[in-house]
Amino acid sequence: MNEVKVTDKVEGFYDKFLNWTIEKGPLVLMSFVILIVGLWLIRVFSRWMERRLAQKKVNNSLSPFFLSVSVVVLRILLVFLIMQVLGIRLTIFAALIGAFGVAAGLALSGTMQNFASGVLILLLKPFKVSDNIIAQGQEGTVTSIQLFFTIVTTFDNRKVIIPNSKLSNEVIINVSAIGSRRLDIELKFSYGVDLETVKKVIDETIADSISILKTPEKRVGISLLEESGYKVLINVWLESHGFNDAKLAFQEKLLHNLKDSGIVLPGMAEK
């Protein structure tokens, strides 16, 4: 009797396995084929996308990210497709993914905002590495643009790390984007100082300064008339890079030339 029961169980298991193989075997085989073909197509697509990103000269920080995200998304879709072919219900998986997405979104809202801002900065390029910018009360040279933050080295050699969300949502002054910057200098003279002499010294100083750009043209004139004297405004243009060094050198040279010409500046005793 025991042998008969064991035989019946074995035959029953064999029948169930045979029926499952007949019913589900083609689906399993089809799923396996879909998996192999899908992975091959994803590999072909990633290589094509890599070439396209290189042709478009997409930033080096973005290219690996776009590639990895695209491959991961395609692989997830491939898994879902195989589950659908096998008849596995996706309701539970969809609920779990939705709950995880909401929790992750709440936990990483600030981080994701920095990430999205970093992508926009790298794509739209309001500034690039080596540009001089003024942002968040800091002025310096952009040394690195990452997906979550930007590094600015100030002129006194401080390393400032600014979250990208601050740079995408607030005002940024890119002082080197155009390539030149205007230097404004205002000097005050008493009415006893001859204006033409002052302008002659200023013009000669500008002409002798190799850092002063020829275009746009300089502008020198009276900016204000007061009871105690008049003010002369000087507008000259310098290269954006090295602006501060050129500014200091020009102002020093201008002061020496005015004094050597015998022009009395405020606070100086007359000879």
GROMACS .gro file of N, CA and C in nm, residues 10-124:
model
  345
   10VAL      N    1   0.444   1.025  -0.698
   10VAL     CA    2   0.545   1.054  -0.801
   10VAL      C    3   0.478   1.079  -0.934
   11GLU      N    4   0.381   0.997  -0.967
   11GLU     CA    5   0.310   1.015  -1.095
   11GLU      C    6   0.234   1.147  -1.095
   12GLY      N    7   0.175   1.181  -0.978
   12GLY     CA    8   0.103   1.308  -0.969
   12GLY      C    9   0.196   1.428  -0.987
   13PHE      N   10   0.311   1.419  -0.919
   13PHE     CA   11   0.410   1.528  -0.935
   13PHE      C   12   0.459   1.538  -1.078
   14TYR      N   13   0.483   1.420  -1.139
   14TYR     CA   14   0.529   1.418  -1.278
   14TYR      C   15   0.424   1.478  -1.371
   15ASP      N   16   0.296   1.443  -1.347
   15ASP     CA   17   0.189   1.497  -1.430
   15ASP      C   18   0.179   1.648  -1.416
   16LYS      N   19   0.191   1.697  -1.290
   16LYS     CA   20   0.184   1.842  -1.269
   16LYS      C   21   0.301   1.913  -1.335
   17PHE      N   22   0.420   1.851  -1.320
   17PHE     CA   23   0.538   1.911  -1.382
   17PHE      C   24   0.525   1.912  -1.534
   18LEU      N   25   0.474   1.803  -1.589
   18LEU     CA   26   0.455   1.795  -1.734
   18LEU      C   27   0.355   1.899  -1.782
   19ASN      N   28   0.243   1.908  -1.707
   19ASN     CA   29   0.141   2.008  -1.745
   19ASN      C   30   0.197   2.150  -1.735
   20TRP      N   31   0.276   2.176  -1.627
   20TRP     CA   32   0.335   2.311  -1.612
   20TRP      C   33   0.433   2.340  -1.724
   21THR      N   34   0.512   2.235  -1.761
   21THR     CA   35   0.609   2.253  -1.869
   21THR      C   36   0.539   2.281  -2.001
   22ILE      N   37   0.431   2.208  -2.026
   22ILE     CA   38   0.358   2.229  -2.151
   22ILE      C   39   0.292   2.367  -2.152
   23GLU      N   40   0.242   2.408  -2.035
   23GLU     CA   41   0.169   2.535  -2.028
   23GLU      C   42   0.263   2.656  -2.019
   24LYS      N   43   0.365   2.644  -1.934
   24LYS     CA   44   0.452   2.759  -1.908
   24LYS      C   45   0.585   2.753  -1.982
   25GLY      N   46   0.622   2.636  -2.034
   25GLY     CA   47   0.751   2.622  -2.100
   25GLY      C   48   0.773   2.721  -2.212
   26PRO      N   49   0.677   2.735  -2.306
   26PRO     CA   50   0.696   2.834  -2.414
   26PRO      C   51   0.715   2.976  -2.361
   27LEU      N   52   0.641   3.010  -2.252
   27LEU     CA   53   0.654   3.145  -2.196
   27LEU      C   54   0.792   3.165  -2.135
   28VAL      N   55   0.842   3.062  -2.065
   28VAL     CA   56   0.977   3.071  -2.006
   28VAL      C   57   1.081   3.082  -2.115
   29LEU      N   58   1.066   3.003  -2.220
   29LEU     CA   59   1.161   3.010  -2.331
   29LEU      C   60   1.155   3.146  -2.399
   30MET      N   61   1.033   3.197  -2.419
   30MET     CA   62   1.018   3.328  -2.480
   30MET      C   63   1.079   3.436  -2.391
   31SER      N   64   1.060   3.425  -2.260
   31SER     CA   65   1.117   3.523  -2.167
   31SER      C   66   1.269   3.520  -2.172
   32PHE      N   67   1.325   3.400  -2.181
   32PHE     CA   68   1.471   3.388  -2.189
   32PHE      C   69   1.524   3.453  -2.317
   33VAL      N   70   1.453   3.431  -2.428
   33VAL     CA   71   1.493   3.493  -2.555
   33VAL      C   72   1.482   3.645  -2.546
   34ILE      N   73   1.372   3.692  -2.487
   34ILE     CA   74   1.352   3.837  -2.471
   34ILE      C   75   1.464   3.896  -2.385
   35LEU      N   76   1.504   3.825  -2.279
   35LEU     CA   77   1.612   3.873  -2.192
   35LEU      C   78   1.743   3.887  -2.269
   36ILE      N   79   1.779   3.783  -2.347
   36ILE     CA   80   1.905   3.786  -2.421
   36ILE      C   81   1.903   3.897  -2.525
   37VAL      N   82   1.795   3.905  -2.603
   37VAL     CA   83   1.784   4.007  -2.708
   37VAL      C   84   1.778   4.146  -2.647
   38GLY      N   85   1.704   4.161  -2.536
   38GLY     CA   86   1.692   4.291  -2.471
   38GLY      C   87   1.824   4.343  -2.419
   39LEU      N   88   1.902   4.256  -2.354
   39LEU     CA   89   2.033   4.297  -2.304
   39LEU      C   90   2.126   4.337  -2.418
   40TRP      N   91   2.117   4.262  -2.530
   40TRP     CA   92   2.200   4.297  -2.646
   40TRP      C   93   2.160   4.432  -2.704
   41LEU      N   94   2.029   4.457  -2.714
   41LEU     CA   95   1.981   4.586  -2.767
   41LEU      C   96   2.020   4.701  -2.674
   42ILE      N   97   2.014   4.678  -2.544
   42ILE     CA   98   2.053   4.783  -2.449
   42ILE      C   99   2.201   4.815  -2.463
   43ARG      N  100   2.283   4.712  -2.485
   43ARG     CA  101   2.426   4.733  -2.505
   43ARG      C  102   2.452   4.813  -2.632
   44VAL      N  103   2.380   4.780  -2.739
   44VAL     CA  104   2.395   4.855  -2.865
   44VAL      C  105   2.351   4.999  -2.847
   45PHE      N  106   2.238   5.019  -2.777
   45PHE     CA  107   2.188   5.155  -2.754
   45PHE      C  108   2.286   5.236  -2.671
   46SER      N  109   2.347   5.178  -2.567
   46SER     CA  110   2.441   5.252  -2.483
   46SER      C  111   2.563   5.296  -2.561
   47ARG      N  112   2.611   5.210  -2.652
   47ARG     CA  113   2.726   5.249  -2.735
   47ARG      C  114   2.688   5.361  -2.829
   48TRP      N  115   2.568   5.353  -2.888
   48TRP     CA  116   2.522   5.461  -2.978
   48TRP      C  117   2.506   5.592  -2.901
   49MET      N  118   2.448   5.584  -2.782
   49MET     CA  119   2.428   5.704  -2.702
   49MET      C  120   2.562   5.765  -2.660
   50GLU      N  121   2.659   5.681  -2.628
   50GLU     CA  122   2.792   5.730  -2.590
   50GLU      C  123   2.855   5.808  -2.705
   51ARG      N  124   2.840   5.757  -2.828
   51ARG     CA  125   2.894   5.828  -2.945
   51ARG      C  126   2.821   5.960  -2.967
   52ARG      N  127   2.689   5.960  -2.951
   52ARG     CA  128   2.611   6.083  -2.970
   52ARG      C  129   2.648   6.189  -2.867
   53LEU      N  130   2.666   6.148  -2.743
   53LEU     CA  131   2.705   6.244  -2.639
   53LEU      C  132   2.842   6.302  -2.668
   54ALA      N  133   2.932   6.219  -2.720
   54ALA     CA  134   3.066   6.268  -2.755
   54ALA      C  135   3.058   6.367  -2.870
   55GLN      N  136   2.971   6.339  -2.969
   55GLN     CA  137   2.955   6.430  -3.083
   55GLN      C  138   2.895   6.563  -3.039
   56LYS      N  139   2.801   6.557  -2.944
   56LYS     CA  140   2.736   6.679  -2.894
   56LYS      C  141   2.823   6.754  -2.794
   57LYS      N  142   2.937   6.694  -2.757
   57LYS     CA  143   3.030   6.755  -2.661
   57LYS      C  144   2.963   6.786  -2.528
   58VAL      N  145   2.884   6.688  -2.480
   58VAL     CA  146   2.819   6.702  -2.350
   58VAL      C  147   2.926   6.696  -2.241
   59ASN      N  148   2.904   6.773  -2.135
   59ASN     CA  149   3.002   6.781  -2.026
   59ASN      C  150   3.040   6.644  -1.974
   60ASN      N  151   3.167   6.627  -1.938
   60ASN     CA  152   3.218   6.498  -1.891
   60ASN      C  153   3.150   6.450  -1.764
   61SER      N  154   3.097   6.543  -1.685
   61SER     CA  155   3.027   6.504  -1.563
   61SER      C  156   2.888   6.448  -1.593
   62LEU      N  157   2.831   6.489  -1.706
   62LEU     CA  158   2.696   6.447  -1.740
   62LEU      C  159   2.691   6.319  -1.821
   63SER      N  160   2.788   6.298  -1.909
   63SER     CA  161   2.785   6.183  -2.000
   63SER      C  162   2.773   6.049  -1.926
   64PRO      N  163   2.860   6.020  -1.827
   64PRO     CA  164   2.845   5.892  -1.755
   64PRO      C  165   2.711   5.881  -1.684
   65PHE      N  166   2.662   5.993  -1.631
   65PHE     CA  167   2.533   5.990  -1.561
   65PHE      C  168   2.420   5.954  -1.657
   66PHE      N  169   2.413   6.023  -1.772
   66PHE     CA  170   2.307   5.994  -1.870
   66PHE      C  171   2.315   5.849  -1.917
   67LEU      N  172   2.435   5.799  -1.939
   67LEU     CA  173   2.452   5.662  -1.985
   67LEU      C  174   2.403   5.562  -1.880
   68SER      N  175   2.446   5.581  -1.757
   68SER     CA  176   2.410   5.486  -1.651
   68SER      C  177   2.261   5.489  -1.623
   69VAL      N  178   2.202   5.609  -1.618
   69VAL     CA  179   2.058   5.619  -1.593
   69VAL      C  180   1.978   5.554  -1.706
   70SER      N  181   2.018   5.579  -1.830
   70SER     CA  182   1.948   5.520  -1.944
   70SER      C  183   1.954   5.368  -1.939
   71VAL      N  184   2.071   5.313  -1.910
   71VAL     CA  185   2.087   5.167  -1.905
   71VAL      C  186   2.004   5.107  -1.792
   72VAL      N  187   2.006   5.171  -1.675
   72VAL     CA  188   1.930   5.120  -1.561
   72VAL      C  189   1.780   5.122  -1.590
   73VAL      N  190   1.731   5.232  -1.647
   73VAL     CA  191   1.588   5.243  -1.679
   73VAL      C  192   1.548   5.136  -1.781
   74LEU      N  193   1.629   5.119  -1.884
   74LEU     CA  194   1.597   5.019  -1.986
   74LEU      C  195   1.599   4.878  -1.927
   75ARG      N  196   1.690   4.849  -1.838
   75ARG     CA  197   1.695   4.716  -1.777
   75ARG      C  198   1.574   4.691  -1.686
   76ILE      N  199   1.532   4.795  -1.615
   76ILE     CA  200   1.412   4.781  -1.532
   76ILE      C  201   1.290   4.755  -1.618
   77LEU      N  202   1.278   4.828  -1.729
   77LEU     CA  203   1.167   4.805  -1.821
   77LEU      C  204   1.172   4.665  -1.880
   78LEU      N  205   1.292   4.616  -1.907
   78LEU     CA  206   1.306   4.480  -1.960
   78LEU      C  207   1.259   4.376  -1.858
   79VAL      N  208   1.294   4.396  -1.731
   79VAL     CA  209   1.249   4.304  -1.626
   79VAL      C  210   1.097   4.306  -1.615
   80PHE      N  211   1.037   4.426  -1.619
   80PHE     CA  212   0.892   4.436  -1.614
   80PHE      C  213   0.826   4.365  -1.733
   81LEU      N  214   0.887   4.379  -1.849
   81LEU     CA  215   0.833   4.313  -1.968
   81LEU      C  216   0.836   4.161  -1.953
   82ILE      N  217   0.946   4.107  -1.901
   82ILE     CA  218   0.958   3.963  -1.881
   82ILE      C  219   0.857   3.915  -1.777
   83MET      N  220   0.838   3.993  -1.670
   83MET     CA  221   0.739   3.957  -1.569
   83MET      C  222   0.599   3.957  -1.629
   84GLN      N  223   0.572   4.051  -1.717
   84GLN     CA  224   0.442   4.057  -1.782
   84GLN      C  225   0.421   3.935  -1.872
   85VAL      N  226   0.525   3.895  -1.944
   85VAL     CA  227   0.515   3.778  -2.031
   85VAL      C  228   0.490   3.652  -1.949
   86LEU      N  229   0.554   3.641  -1.833
   86LEU     CA  230   0.538   3.524  -1.748
   86LEU      C  231   0.406   3.526  -1.670
   87GLY      N  232   0.336   3.637  -1.676
   87GLY     CA  233   0.208   3.645  -1.606
   87GLY      C  234   0.219   3.682  -1.460
   88ILE      N  235   0.333   3.736  -1.419
   88ILE     CA  236   0.351   3.777  -1.279
   88ILE      C  237   0.286   3.913  -1.259
   89ARG      N  238   0.198   3.923  -1.162
   89ARG     CA  239   0.127   4.049  -1.138
   89ARG      C  240   0.223   4.154  -1.082
   90LEU      N  241   0.206   4.276  -1.130
   90LEU     CA  242   0.297   4.384  -1.091
   90LEU      C  243   0.237   4.477  -0.986
   91THR      N  244   0.119   4.443  -0.937
   91THR     CA  245   0.051   4.535  -0.843
   91THR      C  246   0.134   4.560  -0.718
   92ILE      N  247   0.185   4.451  -0.659
   92ILE     CA  248   0.264   4.465  -0.535
   92ILE      C  249   0.393   4.541  -0.562
   93PHE      N  250   0.458   4.506  -0.673
   93PHE     CA  251   0.584   4.574  -0.706
   93PHE      C  252   0.562   4.723  -0.731
   94ALA      N  253   0.454   4.756  -0.800
   94ALA     CA  254   0.423   4.896  -0.828
   94ALA      C  255   0.398   4.973  -0.699
   95ALA      N  256   0.326   4.911  -0.606
   95ALA     CA  257   0.300   4.977  -0.478
   95ALA      C  258   0.428   4.999  -0.399
   96LEU      N  259   0.515   4.897  -0.398
   96LEU     CA  260   0.642   4.911  -0.326
   96LEU      C  261   0.730   5.018  -0.387
   97ILE      N  262   0.738   5.019  -0.520
   97ILE     CA  263   0.819   5.120  -0.588
   97ILE      C  264   0.764   5.259  -0.563
   98GLY      N  265   0.632   5.272  -0.565
   98GLY     CA  266   0.571   5.403  -0.539
   98GLY      C  267   0.599   5.453  -0.399
   99ALA      N  268   0.585   5.362  -0.300
   99ALA     CA  269   0.612   5.401  -0.162
   99ALA      C  270   0.759   5.438  -0.143
  100PHE      N  271   0.848   5.360  -0.202
  100PHE     CA  272   0.991   5.390  -0.192
  100PHE      C  273   1.024   5.523  -0.258
  101GLY      N  274   0.961   5.550  -0.372
  101GLY     CA  275   0.986   5.676  -0.443
  101GLY      C  276   0.942   5.797  -0.361
  102VAL      N  277   0.825   5.787  -0.296
  102VAL     CA  278   0.777   5.898  -0.214
  102VAL      C  279   0.871   5.921  -0.095
  103ALA      N  280   0.910   5.812  -0.028
  103ALA     CA  281   0.999   5.826   0.088
  103ALA      C  282   1.134   5.884   0.047
  104ALA      N  283   1.189   5.834  -0.064
  104ALA     CA  284   1.319   5.885  -0.110
  104ALA      C  285   1.308   6.030  -0.151
  105GLY      N  286   1.197   6.067  -0.216
  105GLY     CA  287   1.179   6.206  -0.259
  105GLY      C  288   1.174   6.302  -0.142
  106LEU      N  289   1.104   6.262  -0.036
  106LEU     CA  290   1.096   6.347   0.083
  106LEU      C  291   1.230   6.358   0.153
  107ALA      N  292   1.303   6.247   0.158
  107ALA     CA  293   1.432   6.248   0.229
  107ALA      C  294   1.540   6.323   0.152
  108LEU      N  295   1.531   6.319   0.021
  108LEU     CA  296   1.640   6.375  -0.061
  108LEU      C  297   1.595   6.496  -0.141
  109SER      N  298   1.492   6.567  -0.094
  109SER     CA  299   1.438   6.680  -0.171
  109SER      C  300   1.544   6.787  -0.197
  110GLY      N  301   1.619   6.823  -0.091
  110GLY     CA  302   1.723   6.924  -0.109
  110GLY      C  303   1.836   6.876  -0.199
  111THR      N  304   1.875   6.749  -0.179
  111THR     CA  305   1.982   6.692  -0.260
  111THR      C  306   1.941   6.684  -0.407
  112MET      N  307   1.818   6.641  -0.431
  112MET     CA  308   1.771   6.630  -0.569
  112MET      C  309   1.758   6.767  -0.634
  113GLN      N  310   1.725   6.868  -0.555
  113GLN     CA  311   1.719   7.003  -0.610
  113GLN      C  312   1.858   7.050  -0.653
  114ASN      N  313   1.958   7.020  -0.571
  114ASN     CA  314   2.096   7.052  -0.610
  114ASN      C  315   2.137   6.975  -0.735
  115PHE      N  316   2.095   6.848  -0.741
  115PHE     CA  317   2.129   6.765  -0.857
  115PHE      C  318   2.066   6.820  -0.985
  116ALA      N  319   1.935   6.852  -0.979
  116ALA     CA  320   1.867   6.906  -1.096
  116ALA      C  321   1.929   7.039  -1.139
  117SER      N  322   1.965   7.121  -1.041
  117SER     CA  323   2.029   7.249  -1.073
  117SER      C  324   2.165   7.227  -1.137
  118GLY      N  325   2.239   7.126  -1.088
  118GLY     CA  326   2.369   7.095  -1.149
  118GLY      C  327   2.356   7.053  -1.293
  119VAL      N  328   2.255   6.972  -1.323
  119VAL     CA  329   2.232   6.930  -1.462
  119VAL      C  330   2.201   7.052  -1.549
  120LEU      N  331   2.116   7.143  -1.499
  120LEU     CA  332   2.081   7.263  -1.576
  120LEU      C  333   2.205   7.351  -1.599
  121ILE      N  334   2.287   7.366  -1.497
  121ILE     CA  335   2.408   7.449  -1.511
  121ILE      C  336   2.501   7.390  -1.616
  122LEU      N  337   2.519   7.258  -1.614
  122LEU     CA  338   2.609   7.194  -1.709
  122LEU      C  339   2.553   7.197  -1.850
  123LEU      N  340   2.421   7.198  -1.864
  123LEU     CA  341   2.359   7.201  -1.997
  123LEU      C  342   2.349   7.343  -2.051
  124LEU      N  343   2.300   7.436  -1.969
  124LEU     CA  344   2.277   7.574  -2.014
  124LEU      C  345   2.404   7.659  -2.011
   0.00000   0.00000   0.00000
